[in-house]
């Protein structure tokens, strides 16, 4: 059931974002006078097709939802009637071709900004303050003198206001020099500056893996105590199959008493695919059922889950959370800024990965994307839309890389032709395509290897 759920939402996500991407190419090409022959979502023989009245454009929906394409009139692919030559791709000015090629990634960024704007407009902006709840003994943070209850207010002199900003800033620093100077402030007292100096390159690279860099440093943010009561129980999951319901209070797991929701996580997570005896209380009734956990990969680790969520309402003390409603213009401004900063960070991390400073374990393949899609869909519409925002942004960014088989590589070819005044030789283009295909095969090989490694822990 879980695998089918992941597959369903993977297909939904990929189909939607591919449609957005290809529609960008299609829409701009039509506006600039190119003749479009076909707009296809997916690959293979069409399962649904129709022909438009204007220009007789073919619209295809195909069974393999791993991409799509817009086919335009092109002299390189066959003879073109003389009366249509002016609308051929090759007869257009290079700047027009570049505009069409940029439109696909551009629409992915527009979608990401638009969807994030809706999220922020509907729910406002919520910041969880980066207050330290636990420091692991003997860790890098402990040796630097980080203490429980302190709030991180700056990293290397740059102010940070939320847990999210701390994580992203530390990831940036650890993939660079590894020297993070934390400015921390206790609830009562003066601020202190602490040095998290990670000089070992291998240790820094390990901190840039899929897992949150805070865990590697030994820092855990403060979280409210959550009672051991089940919130939403996902249909078809292990908890639901065993008869557990929302509102059930977990009393013990395998005979060990449970005090809060973290005790449930601590008992379930290390036991993927194992059967646990869960004692729960429902009203005046107390009973024990056997629950076989699901095997789920999260941040490169295989963990157990019973597919039940914690209660939705958490009690944070005053001042720990900052919430503010946003109007449409403010939401758009924040969304644009956030997508821009994430894209810039993604570019830096990719370059540092090429230099060997960032772990290649971050490259995820279709299995990882499918799991993330299914898990975000299980968490609710808002979570799934947030997942689409990130994937759309990544799709737009990756397609701008100067790899010949991607939009970015084709843009590079068109720019060279514009500067030279003549297209690249056919041999140069063939070599470029071969190099691009080899790079993509290598990238996919790493991604699939990481997927398999995550599945087997």
Short mmCIF file of C-alpha atoms in Angstrom, two decimals:
data_model
loop_
_atom_site.label_atom_id
_atom_site.label_comp_id
_atom_site.label_asym_id
_atom_site.label_seq_id
_atom_site.Cartn_x
_atom_site.Cartn_y
_atom_site.Cartn_z
CA UNK A 1 0.00 0.00 0.00
CA UNK A 2 2.80 2.41 0.93
CA UNK A 3 4.68 1.77 -2.32
CA UNK A 4 1.55 2.42 -4.39
CA UNK A 5 0.88 5.59 -2.38
CA UNK A 6 4.41 6.85 -3.05
CA UNK A 7 4.09 5.97 -6.76
CA UNK A 8 0.75 7.77 -7.05
CA UNK A 9 2.06 11.05 -5.63
CA UNK A 10 5.34 10.74 -7.52
CA UNK A 11 3.37 10.57 -10.78
CA UNK A 12 1.17 13.49 -9.71
CA UNK A 13 4.16 15.66 -8.77
CA UNK A 14 6.31 14.85 -11.81
CA UNK A 15 3.41 15.17 -14.27
CA UNK A 16 2.38 18.54 -12.86
CA UNK A 17 5.88 20.03 -12.81
CA UNK A 18 6.78 18.67 -16.26
CA UNK A 19 3.58 20.20 -17.61
CA UNK A 20 4.52 23.55 -16.05
CA UNK A 21 8.02 23.34 -17.54
CA UNK A 22 6.94 22.36 -21.04
CA UNK A 23 4.09 24.85 -21.02
CA UNK A 24 6.71 27.55 -20.49
CA UNK A 25 8.51 26.53 -23.69
CA UNK A 26 5.19 26.17 -25.54
CA UNK A 27 3.67 29.47 -24.41
CA UNK A 28 6.72 31.63 -25.20
CA UNK A 29 7.36 29.84 -28.51
CA UNK A 30 3.81 30.55 -29.65
CA UNK A 31 4.07 34.21 -28.58
CA UNK A 32 7.34 34.69 -30.49
CA UNK A 33 6.06 33.17 -33.75
CA UNK A 34 7.65 29.68 -33.66
CA UNK A 35 5.57 26.90 -35.19
CA UNK A 36 4.84 24.26 -32.55
CA UNK A 37 4.09 20.78 -33.86
CA UNK A 38 3.53 18.82 -30.65
CA UNK A 39 3.17 19.32 -26.89
CA UNK A 40 3.76 16.05 -25.02
CA UNK A 41 3.57 15.29 -21.32
CA UNK A 42 5.38 12.00 -20.70
CA UNK A 43 7.18 9.69 -23.11
CA UNK A 44 6.11 6.74 -25.25
CA UNK A 45 3.07 6.23 -27.43
CA UNK A 46 0.20 8.57 -26.47
CA UNK A 47 -2.62 7.17 -24.38
CA UNK A 48 -4.64 10.37 -24.89
CA UNK A 49 -4.16 12.70 -27.85
CA UNK A 50 -6.00 15.42 -29.71
CA UNK A 51 -5.24 18.06 -32.30
CA UNK A 52 -5.81 21.78 -31.80
CA UNK A 53 -7.73 23.86 -34.28
CA UNK A 54 -5.05 26.53 -34.55
CA UNK A 55 -1.89 25.33 -36.34
CA UNK A 56 -3.10 21.72 -35.95
CA UNK A 57 -0.82 21.23 -32.91
CA UNK A 58 -0.76 17.68 -31.51
CA UNK A 59 -1.33 17.36 -27.74
CA UNK A 60 -0.16 14.07 -26.24
CA UNK A 61 -0.38 12.50 -22.79
CA UNK A 62 1.98 9.52 -22.66
CA UNK A 63 2.36 6.67 -20.15
CA UNK A 64 5.95 7.27 -18.95
CA UNK A 65 5.70 10.31 -16.62
CA UNK A 66 9.43 11.05 -16.43
CA UNK A 67 9.55 14.07 -18.69
CA UNK A 68 7.96 15.69 -21.69
CA UNK A 69 8.79 17.83 -24.68
CA UNK A 70 7.63 20.52 -27.08
CA UNK A 71 8.39 19.69 -30.70
CA UNK A 72 8.85 22.68 -33.00
CA UNK A 73 9.28 23.01 -36.73
CA UNK A 74 13.00 22.46 -37.37
CA UNK A 75 14.89 22.10 -40.65
CA UNK A 76 17.40 19.76 -39.00
CA UNK A 77 14.68 17.14 -38.56
CA UNK A 78 13.30 17.11 -42.09
CA UNK A 79 12.19 19.22 -45.04
CA UNK A 80 10.17 22.34 -44.26
CA UNK A 81 7.64 23.82 -46.70
CA UNK A 82 8.95 27.16 -48.08
CA UNK A 83 5.95 29.08 -46.77
CA UNK A 84 6.74 27.84 -43.21
CA UNK A 85 10.50 28.51 -43.22
CA UNK A 86 10.14 31.80 -41.36
CA UNK A 87 8.56 29.92 -38.42
CA UNK A 88 11.25 27.25 -38.20
CA UNK A 89 13.29 27.14 -34.99
CA UNK A 90 16.58 27.51 -36.85
CA UNK A 91 15.41 30.62 -38.73
CA UNK A 92 14.63 32.59 -35.57
CA UNK A 93 17.08 35.08 -34.04
CA UNK A 94 19.28 33.44 -31.34
CA UNK A 95 17.82 35.76 -28.69
CA UNK A 96 14.33 34.47 -29.47
CA UNK A 97 15.57 30.87 -29.21
CA UNK A 98 17.23 31.66 -25.90
CA UNK A 99 13.96 33.17 -24.64
CA UNK A 100 12.08 29.97 -25.54
CA UNK A 101 14.72 27.79 -23.87
CA UNK A 102 14.74 29.95 -20.72
CA UNK A 103 10.96 29.80 -20.48
CA UNK A 104 10.83 26.18 -19.26
CA UNK A 105 13.05 26.68 -16.19
CA UNK A 106 11.56 30.16 -15.80
CA UNK A 107 8.03 28.79 -15.45
CA UNK A 108 9.29 26.31 -12.83
CA UNK A 109 10.62 29.22 -10.78
CA UNK A 110 7.40 31.18 -11.34
CA UNK A 111 5.39 28.17 -10.15
CA UNK A 112 7.60 27.81 -7.05
CA UNK A 113 7.27 31.50 -6.18
CA UNK A 114 3.52 31.49 -6.85
CA UNK A 115 2.84 28.38 -4.77
CA UNK A 116 4.99 29.64 -1.89
CA UNK A 117 3.21 33.00 -2.07
CA UNK A 118 -0.14 31.25 -1.63
CA UNK A 119 1.21 29.27 1.35
CA UNK A 120 2.52 32.42 3.06
CA UNK A 121 -0.58 34.46 2.23
CA UNK A 122 -2.92 31.76 3.55
CA UNK A 123 -0.95 30.80 6.66
CA UNK A 124 1.24 33.78 7.37
CA UNK A 125 4.90 33.53 8.28
CA UNK A 126 5.86 31.50 11.34
CA UNK A 127 9.38 31.47 12.76
CA UNK A 128 10.51 28.99 15.39
CA UNK A 129 13.28 30.66 17.36
CA UNK A 130 16.61 28.79 17.39
CA UNK A 131 16.74 28.06 21.11
CA UNK A 132 18.99 25.14 22.04
CA UNK A 133 17.20 22.34 23.85
CA UNK A 134 19.95 19.72 24.13
CA UNK A 135 23.70 19.54 23.52
CA UNK A 136 25.12 16.07 22.99
CA UNK A 137 27.94 15.25 25.40
CA UNK A 138 31.39 15.13 23.78
CA UNK A 139 30.11 16.69 20.52
CA UNK A 140 31.67 19.56 18.55
CA UNK A 141 29.08 21.92 20.04
CA UNK A 142 29.74 20.71 23.60
CA UNK A 143 33.49 21.20 23.21
CA UNK A 144 32.85 24.73 21.93
CA UNK A 145 30.84 25.54 25.04
CA UNK A 146 27.31 25.65 23.63
CA UNK A 147 24.75 25.39 26.42
CA UNK A 148 21.12 24.41 26.73
CA UNK A 149 18.66 27.30 26.77
CA UNK A 150 20.83 29.66 24.72
CA UNK A 151 19.49 31.20 21.55
CA UNK A 152 21.60 31.38 18.39
CA UNK A 153 21.40 34.98 17.18
CA UNK A 154 24.16 35.12 14.54
CA UNK A 155 26.54 32.89 12.56
CA UNK A 156 29.79 34.45 11.40
CA UNK A 157 28.30 37.86 12.12
CA UNK A 158 25.17 37.30 9.99
CA UNK A 159 21.96 37.54 12.08
CA UNK A 160 19.68 34.48 12.12
CA UNK A 161 16.09 34.64 13.29
CA UNK A 162 14.73 31.12 12.83
CA UNK A 163 15.68 27.46 13.06
CA UNK A 164 15.47 27.20 9.27
CA UNK A 165 17.98 30.02 8.80
CA UNK A 166 20.40 28.39 11.25
CA UNK A 167 20.30 25.05 9.42
CA UNK A 168 20.82 26.62 5.97
CA UNK A 169 23.58 28.93 7.21
CA UNK A 170 25.46 26.08 8.93
CA UNK A 171 25.15 23.94 5.81
CA UNK A 172 26.68 26.78 3.79
CA UNK A 173 29.53 27.28 6.27
CA UNK A 174 30.33 23.60 6.72
CA UNK A 175 30.53 23.11 2.95
CA UNK A 176 33.00 26.00 2.85
CA UNK A 177 35.67 26.74 5.45
CA UNK A 178 33.98 24.89 8.32
CA UNK A 179 34.66 27.78 10.71
CA UNK A 180 31.33 28.79 12.26
CA UNK A 181 31.40 31.47 14.92
CA UNK A 182 28.12 31.24 16.79
CA UNK A 183 26.82 34.24 18.66
CA UNK A 184 24.56 32.88 21.39
CA UNK A 185 22.54 34.68 24.02
CA UNK A 186 21.15 33.11 27.20
CA UNK A 187 17.72 34.09 28.47
CA UNK A 188 19.40 36.28 31.08
CA UNK A 189 22.90 37.53 30.44
CA UNK A 190 25.26 38.85 27.81
CA UNK A 191 25.84 37.35 24.37
CA UNK A 192 28.84 35.06 23.83
CA UNK A 193 30.76 34.15 20.66
CA UNK A 194 31.70 30.48 20.31
CA UNK A 195 33.89 28.89 17.65
CA UNK A 196 32.70 25.66 15.99
CA UNK A 197 35.91 25.10 14.08
CA UNK A 198 35.70 21.90 12.01
CA UNK A 199 39.14 21.66 10.43
CA UNK A 200 38.98 18.07 9.17
CA UNK A 201 37.71 18.11 5.52
CA UNK A 202 36.23 14.60 5.81
CA UNK A 203 34.35 15.62 8.95
CA UNK A 204 33.05 18.77 7.23
CA UNK A 205 31.91 16.74 4.23
CA UNK A 206 30.05 14.34 6.54
CA UNK A 207 28.20 17.32 8.02
CA UNK A 208 26.90 18.22 4.52
CA UNK A 209 25.16 14.86 4.01
CA UNK A 210 21.39 14.39 3.79
CA UNK A 211 21.02 14.52 7.57
CA UNK A 212 20.59 17.87 9.30
CA UNK A 213 24.09 19.33 10.02
CA UNK A 214 22.94 20.24 13.54
CA UNK A 215 22.83 16.57 14.55
CA UNK A 216 26.42 16.06 13.47
CA UNK A 217 27.46 19.10 15.51
CA UNK A 218 25.54 17.80 18.54
CA UNK A 219 22.88 20.53 18.68
CA UNK A 220 19.14 19.91 19.09
CA UNK A 221 16.62 22.72 19.14
CA UNK A 222 14.19 23.05 22.00
CA UNK A 223 10.81 21.42 21.39
CA UNK A 224 7.72 21.32 23.62
CA UNK A 225 6.86 18.08 25.37
CA UNK A 226 4.26 16.31 23.24
CA UNK A 227 1.89 13.89 25.03
CA UNK A 228 1.95 10.27 23.78
CA UNK A 229 -1.43 10.67 22.06
CA UNK A 230 -1.89 9.77 18.41
CA UNK A 231 -2.96 12.53 16.06
CA UNK A 232 -3.88 11.58 12.51
CA UNK A 233 -3.57 7.84 11.79
CA UNK A 234 -2.83 7.31 8.10
CA UNK A 235 -5.28 4.98 6.34
CA UNK A 236 -3.72 1.64 5.38
CA UNK A 237 -0.65 2.18 7.58
CA UNK A 238 0.61 -0.20 10.29
CA UNK A 239 -1.17 1.66 13.11
CA UNK A 240 -4.50 1.72 11.23
CA UNK A 241 -4.22 -1.99 10.32
CA UNK A 242 -3.70 -2.81 14.00
CA UNK A 243 -6.85 -0.88 14.94
CA UNK A 244 -5.22 2.20 16.47
CA UNK A 245 -7.12 5.48 16.10
CA UNK A 246 -6.56 9.20 16.52
CA UNK A 247 -6.84 10.09 20.20
CA UNK A 248 -5.44 6.79 21.49
CA UNK A 249 -2.92 7.31 24.31
CA UNK A 250 0.13 5.04 24.01
CA UNK A 251 1.01 3.61 27.43
CA UNK A 252 3.90 1.25 26.65
CA UNK A 253 5.85 -0.30 23.76
CA UNK A 254 7.29 -3.80 24.23
CA UNK A 255 6.69 -3.41 27.96
CA UNK A 256 8.58 -0.13 28.30
CA UNK A 257 6.56 2.79 29.65
CA UNK A 258 5.96 5.75 27.33
CA UNK A 259 6.00 9.27 28.80
CA UNK A 260 5.75 11.48 25.71
CA UNK A 261 5.56 11.29 21.92
CA UNK A 262 9.35 11.31 21.59
CA UNK A 263 9.39 8.01 23.50
CA UNK A 264 7.15 6.55 20.77
CA UNK A 265 9.53 7.79 18.07
CA UNK A 266 12.55 6.49 20.01
CA UNK A 267 10.97 3.02 20.28
CA UNK A 268 9.65 2.77 16.71
CA UNK A 269 12.39 4.40 14.61
CA UNK A 270 15.23 1.91 15.35
CA UNK A 271 12.99 -1.04 14.45
CA UNK A 272 12.11 -0.95 10.74
CA UNK A 273 10.07 -3.95 9.63
CA UNK A 274 9.78 -5.37 13.16
CA UNK A 275 6.70 -6.26 15.21
CA UNK A 276 6.19 -4.24 18.37
CA UNK A 277 3.68 -4.82 21.18
CA UNK A 278 1.95 -1.46 21.66
CA UNK A 279 -0.23 -0.91 24.71
CA UNK A 280 -2.73 1.91 24.40
CA UNK A 281 -5.60 3.45 26.34
CA UNK A 282 -8.89 4.47 24.72
CA UNK A 283 -11.27 5.94 27.24
CA UNK A 284 -11.50 3.38 30.08
CA UNK A 285 -10.23 0.56 27.84
CA UNK A 286 -6.59 -0.51 27.85
CA UNK A 287 -5.28 -3.20 25.52
CA UNK A 288 -2.17 -4.35 23.64
CA UNK A 289 -1.86 -4.96 19.88
CA UNK A 290 1.00 -6.11 17.66
CA UNK A 291 2.11 -3.53 15.09
CA UNK A 292 4.64 -4.32 12.32
CA UNK A 293 6.48 -1.13 11.41
CA UNK A 294 7.05 0.14 7.89
CA UNK A 295 10.59 0.53 6.52
CA UNK A 296 11.04 4.17 5.50
CA UNK A 297 14.17 6.01 4.32
CA UNK A 298 14.66 9.47 5.82
CA UNK A 299 17.86 11.52 5.37
CA UNK A 300 19.71 8.45 4.15
CA UNK A 301 18.72 6.25 7.11
CA UNK A 302 16.22 3.38 7.13
CA UNK A 303 13.86 3.82 10.07
CA UNK A 304 10.63 2.30 11.31
CA UNK A 305 7.26 4.03 11.23
CA UNK A 306 3.73 3.13 12.24
CA UNK A 307 2.26 5.93 10.05
CA UNK A 308 0.64 7.87 12.88
CA UNK A 309 1.30 11.54 13.49
CA UNK A 310 1.67 13.48 16.70
CA UNK A 311 -1.13 15.85 17.81
CA UNK A 312 -1.34 18.88 15.55
CA UNK A 313 -1.50 21.47 18.35
CA UNK A 314 1.80 21.98 20.19
CA UNK A 315 2.13 24.29 23.15
CA UNK A 316 5.08 26.65 22.71
CA UNK A 317 5.77 29.15 25.48
CA UNK A 318 5.29 32.87 24.70
CA UNK A 319 8.20 34.31 22.77
CA UNK A 320 9.38 30.96 21.36
CA UNK A 321 7.38 31.37 18.15
CA UNK A 322 6.96 34.48 16.03
CA UNK A 323 3.90 34.54 13.77
CA UNK A 324 2.74 37.30 11.49
CA UNK A 325 0.01 37.46 8.83
CA UNK A 326 1.12 38.52 5.37
CA UNK A 327 -0.79 40.35 2.68
CA UNK A 328 -0.46 39.25 -0.96
CA UNK A 329 2.36 41.70 -1.79
CA UNK A 330 4.36 40.89 1.36
CA UNK A 331 3.85 37.16 0.73
CA UNK A 332 5.11 37.55 -2.84
CA UNK A 333 8.15 39.51 -1.65
CA UNK A 334 9.06 36.92 0.99
CA UNK A 335 8.48 34.04 -1.42
CA UNK A 336 10.66 35.60 -4.11
CA UNK A 337 13.45 36.29 -1.63
CA UNK A 338 13.32 32.78 -0.22
CA UNK A 339 13.40 31.09 -3.63
CA UNK A 340 16.30 33.32 -4.70
CA UNK A 341 18.35 32.58 -1.57
CA UNK A 342 17.71 28.83 -1.84
CA UNK A 343 18.70 28.85 -5.53
CA UNK A 344 21.95 30.70 -4.78
CA UNK A 345 22.74 28.25 -1.96
CA UNK A 346 21.95 25.32 -4.27
CA UNK A 347 24.38 26.69 -6.86
CA UNK A 348 27.14 27.05 -4.26
CA UNK A 349 26.55 23.54 -2.89
CA UNK A 350 26.60 22.01 -6.37
CA UNK A 351 29.91 23.67 -7.18
CA UNK A 352 31.36 22.56 -3.85
CA UNK A 353 30.12 19.05 -4.56
CA UNK A 354 32.14 19.10 -7.78
CA UNK A 355 35.15 20.21 -5.69
CA UNK A 356 34.56 17.34 -3.27
CA UNK A 357 33.52 19.50 -0.32
CA UNK A 358 29.87 18.39 -0.22
CA UNK A 359 28.71 14.78 0.13
CA UNK A 360 27.36 13.24 -3.08
CA UNK A 361 24.88 11.37 -0.87
CA UNK A 362 22.68 14.45 -1.26
CA UNK A 363 21.89 13.42 -4.85
CA UNK A 364 18.56 11.63 -4.74
CA UNK A 365 16.92 9.61 -7.50
CA UNK A 366 13.33 8.70 -8.32
CA UNK A 367 12.90 6.49 -5.23
CA UNK A 368 13.86 9.33 -2.90
CA UNK A 369 11.59 11.77 -4.74
CA UNK A 370 8.72 9.27 -4.65
CA UNK A 371 9.12 8.74 -0.89
CA UNK A 372 9.24 12.47 -0.26
CA UNK A 373 6.15 12.96 -2.43
CA UNK A 374 4.20 10.24 -0.62
CA UNK A 375 5.24 11.38 2.85
CA UNK A 376 4.44 15.04 2.15
CA UNK A 377 1.04 14.07 0.70
CA UNK A 378 0.33 12.03 3.85
CA UNK A 379 1.13 15.09 5.98
CA UNK A 380 -1.54 17.15 4.23
CA UNK A 381 -2.11 19.49 1.26
CA UNK A 382 0.11 22.26 2.65
CA UNK A 383 3.04 19.91 3.07
CA UNK A 384 2.62 18.50 -0.45
CA UNK A 385 2.49 21.98 -1.98
CA UNK A 386 5.66 22.83 -0.04
CA UNK A 387 7.29 19.74 -1.54
CA UNK A 388 6.23 20.88 -5.03
CA UNK A 389 7.80 24.29 -4.37
CA UNK A 390 11.20 22.73 -3.64
CA UNK A 391 11.09 20.22 -6.50
CA UNK A 392 9.95 22.85 -9.02
CA UNK A 393 12.79 25.14 -7.93
CA UNK A 394 15.31 22.30 -8.24
CA UNK A 395 13.95 21.30 -11.65
CA UNK A 396 14.31 24.88 -12.89
CA UNK A 397 17.84 25.16 -11.52
CA UNK A 398 19.08 21.83 -12.89
CA UNK A 399 17.72 22.59 -16.35
CA UNK A 400 19.82 25.76 -16.45
CA UNK A 401 23.09 23.84 -16.00
CA UNK A 402 25.31 24.17 -19.12
CA UNK A 403 24.94 20.49 -20.06
CA UNK A 404 24.17 20.17 -23.79
CA UNK A 405 21.14 17.89 -23.48
CA UNK A 406 19.51 20.27 -20.98
CA UNK A 407 18.03 23.70 -21.61
CA UNK A 408 21.14 25.34 -20.18
CA UNK A 409 23.39 23.59 -22.70
CA UNK A 410 21.15 24.59 -25.59
CA UNK A 411 21.15 28.17 -24.34
CA UNK A 412 24.95 28.05 -24.36
CA UNK A 413 24.92 26.85 -28.00
CA UNK A 414 22.57 29.67 -29.00
CA UNK A 415 24.69 32.26 -27.17
CA UNK A 416 27.82 31.06 -28.97
CA UNK A 417 26.00 31.31 -32.31
CA UNK A 418 24.86 34.84 -31.46
CA UNK A 419 28.43 35.91 -30.64
CA UNK A 420 30.01 34.11 -33.62
CA UNK A 421 27.34 35.06 -36.10
CA UNK A 422 27.17 31.39 -37.19
CA UNK A 423 26.06 28.15 -35.54
CA UNK A 424 28.53 25.70 -34.01
CA UNK A 425 29.73 22.99 -36.35
CA UNK A 426 27.69 19.81 -36.45
CA UNK A 427 30.68 17.88 -35.07
CA UNK A 428 31.01 20.22 -32.08
CA UNK A 429 27.32 19.88 -31.33
CA UNK A 430 27.47 16.07 -31.55
CA UNK A 431 30.47 15.97 -29.20
CA UNK A 432 28.65 18.28 -26.80
CA UNK A 433 25.57 16.06 -26.87
CA UNK A 434 27.67 12.97 -26.17
CA UNK A 435 29.42 14.65 -23.25
CA UNK A 436 26.07 15.81 -21.90
CA UNK A 437 24.55 12.33 -22.13
CA UNK A 438 27.60 10.86 -20.38
CA UNK A 439 27.29 13.41 -17.55
CA UNK A 440 23.58 12.71 -17.13
CA UNK A 441 24.19 8.94 -17.07
CA UNK A 442 26.86 9.47 -14.40
CA UNK A 443 24.53 11.70 -12.39
CA UNK A 444 21.66 9.23 -12.63
CA UNK A 445 24.01 6.39 -11.69
CA UNK A 446 25.01 8.21 -8.51
CA UNK A 447 21.36 9.04 -7.75
CA UNK A 448 20.18 5.45 -8.20
CA UNK A 449 23.11 4.13 -6.15
CA UNK A 450 22.18 6.52 -3.34
CA UNK A 451 18.54 5.40 -3.58
CA UNK A 452 19.54 1.75 -3.26
CA UNK A 453 22.00 2.50 -0.43
CA UNK A 454 19.28 4.37 1.48
CA UNK A 455 16.82 1.52 1.06
CA UNK A 456 19.32 -0.93 2.58
CA UNK A 457 20.51 1.48 5.24
#
